[in-house]
Short mmCIF file of C-alpha atoms in Angstrom, two decimals:
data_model
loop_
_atom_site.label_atom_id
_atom_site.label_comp_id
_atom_site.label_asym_id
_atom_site.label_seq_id
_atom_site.Cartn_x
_atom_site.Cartn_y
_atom_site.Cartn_z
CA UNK A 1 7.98 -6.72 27.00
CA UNK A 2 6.23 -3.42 25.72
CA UNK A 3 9.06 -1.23 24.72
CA UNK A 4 7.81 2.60 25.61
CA UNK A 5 8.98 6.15 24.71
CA UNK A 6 10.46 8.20 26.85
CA UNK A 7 10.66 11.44 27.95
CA UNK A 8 13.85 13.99 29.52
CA UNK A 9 12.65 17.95 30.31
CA UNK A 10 15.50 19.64 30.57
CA UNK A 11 15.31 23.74 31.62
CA UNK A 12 15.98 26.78 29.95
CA UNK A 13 19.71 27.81 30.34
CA UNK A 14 23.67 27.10 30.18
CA UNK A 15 23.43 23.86 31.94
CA UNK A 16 20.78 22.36 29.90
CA UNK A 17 22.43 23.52 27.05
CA UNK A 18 25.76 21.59 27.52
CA UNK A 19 23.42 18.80 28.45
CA UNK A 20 21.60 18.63 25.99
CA UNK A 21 25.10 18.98 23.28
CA UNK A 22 26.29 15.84 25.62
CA UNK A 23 23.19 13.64 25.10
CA UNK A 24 22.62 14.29 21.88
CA UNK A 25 26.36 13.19 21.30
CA UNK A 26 26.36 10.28 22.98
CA UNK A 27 22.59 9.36 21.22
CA UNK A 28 24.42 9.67 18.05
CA UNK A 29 27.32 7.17 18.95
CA UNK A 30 24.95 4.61 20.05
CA UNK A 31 22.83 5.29 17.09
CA UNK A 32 25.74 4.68 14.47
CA UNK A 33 27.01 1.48 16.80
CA UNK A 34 23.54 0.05 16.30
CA UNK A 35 23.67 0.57 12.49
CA UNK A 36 20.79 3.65 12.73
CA UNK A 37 18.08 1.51 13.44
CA UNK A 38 15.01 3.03 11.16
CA UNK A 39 13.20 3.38 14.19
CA UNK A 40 15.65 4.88 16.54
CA UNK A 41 15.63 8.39 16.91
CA UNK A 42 15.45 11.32 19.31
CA UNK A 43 12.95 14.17 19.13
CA UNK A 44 12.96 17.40 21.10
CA UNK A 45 10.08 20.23 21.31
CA UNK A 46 10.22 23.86 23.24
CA UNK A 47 8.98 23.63 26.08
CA UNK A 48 7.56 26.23 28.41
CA UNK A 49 9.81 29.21 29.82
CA UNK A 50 12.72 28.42 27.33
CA UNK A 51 13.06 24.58 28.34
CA UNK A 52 13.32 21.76 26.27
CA UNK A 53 11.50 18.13 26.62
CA UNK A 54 13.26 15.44 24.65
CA UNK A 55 11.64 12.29 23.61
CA UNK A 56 13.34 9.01 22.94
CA UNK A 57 11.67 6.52 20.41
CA UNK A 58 10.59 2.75 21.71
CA UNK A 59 13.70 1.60 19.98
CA UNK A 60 16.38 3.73 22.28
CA UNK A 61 14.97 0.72 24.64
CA UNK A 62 16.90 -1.70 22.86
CA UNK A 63 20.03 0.48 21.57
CA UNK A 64 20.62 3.12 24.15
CA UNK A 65 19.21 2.10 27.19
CA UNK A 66 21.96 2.88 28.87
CA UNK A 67 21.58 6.00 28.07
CA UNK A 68 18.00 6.15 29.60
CA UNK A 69 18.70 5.26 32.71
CA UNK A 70 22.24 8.13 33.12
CA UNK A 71 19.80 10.59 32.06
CA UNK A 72 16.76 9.60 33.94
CA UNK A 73 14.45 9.48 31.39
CA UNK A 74 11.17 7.79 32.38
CA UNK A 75 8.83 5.54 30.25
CA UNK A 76 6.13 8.16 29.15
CA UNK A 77 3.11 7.87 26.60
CA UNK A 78 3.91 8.44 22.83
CA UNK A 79 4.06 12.56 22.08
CA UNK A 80 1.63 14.15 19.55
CA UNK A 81 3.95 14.27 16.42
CA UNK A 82 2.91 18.24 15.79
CA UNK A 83 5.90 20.49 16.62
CA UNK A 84 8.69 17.20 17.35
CA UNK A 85 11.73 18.23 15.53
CA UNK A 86 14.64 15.50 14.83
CA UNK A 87 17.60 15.43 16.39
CA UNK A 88 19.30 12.23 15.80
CA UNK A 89 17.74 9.76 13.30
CA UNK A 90 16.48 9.09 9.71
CA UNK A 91 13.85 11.58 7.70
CA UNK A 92 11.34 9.45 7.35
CA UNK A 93 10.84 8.48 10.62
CA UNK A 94 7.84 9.92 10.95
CA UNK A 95 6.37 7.66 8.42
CA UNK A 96 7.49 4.50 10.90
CA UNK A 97 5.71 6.15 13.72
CA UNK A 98 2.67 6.96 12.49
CA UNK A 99 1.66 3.81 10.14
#
């Protein structure tokens, strides 16, 4: 099995907001559970009109798929890397993803 990213756009406002607070949240407590996998991490990036898109690492397969599948994130192709920022995961993650 190929493990994929994937990918959540979530609009511009209050309810996305709280959303996003909640995912992030329960990303984090699945991350620590796992033992932050080096790999693991979540990534957002503005998106048009005040939205956000967040982007969930191959390794959220394994870790947090659970997750995936509340928040209806689909399998999507891997995101440039300009203008990610990290939300939940280690520094040097970048380095993983692009070597």
């Amino acid at each position: 099995m190929t493990m994929q990213w994937h990918h959540l756009p979530l609009g511009a406002g209050d309810d996305s907001a709280a959303r996003l607070t909640a995912i992030a949240d329960a990303f984090t407590a699945l991350f620590r559970s796992a033992g932050g996998p080096r790999t693991m991490a979540l990534f957002r990036r503005q998106a048009g009109e005040g939205g956000i898109d967040l982007y969930f690492t191959p390794e959220c397969e394994v870790h947090a798929w659970p997750l995936l599948q509340e928040c209806g994130a689909p399998p999507c192709a891997p995101p440039a890397l300009t203008g990610l920022e990290l939300l939940v995961g280690h520094n040097e993650i970048t380095y993983y993803l692009t070597t």
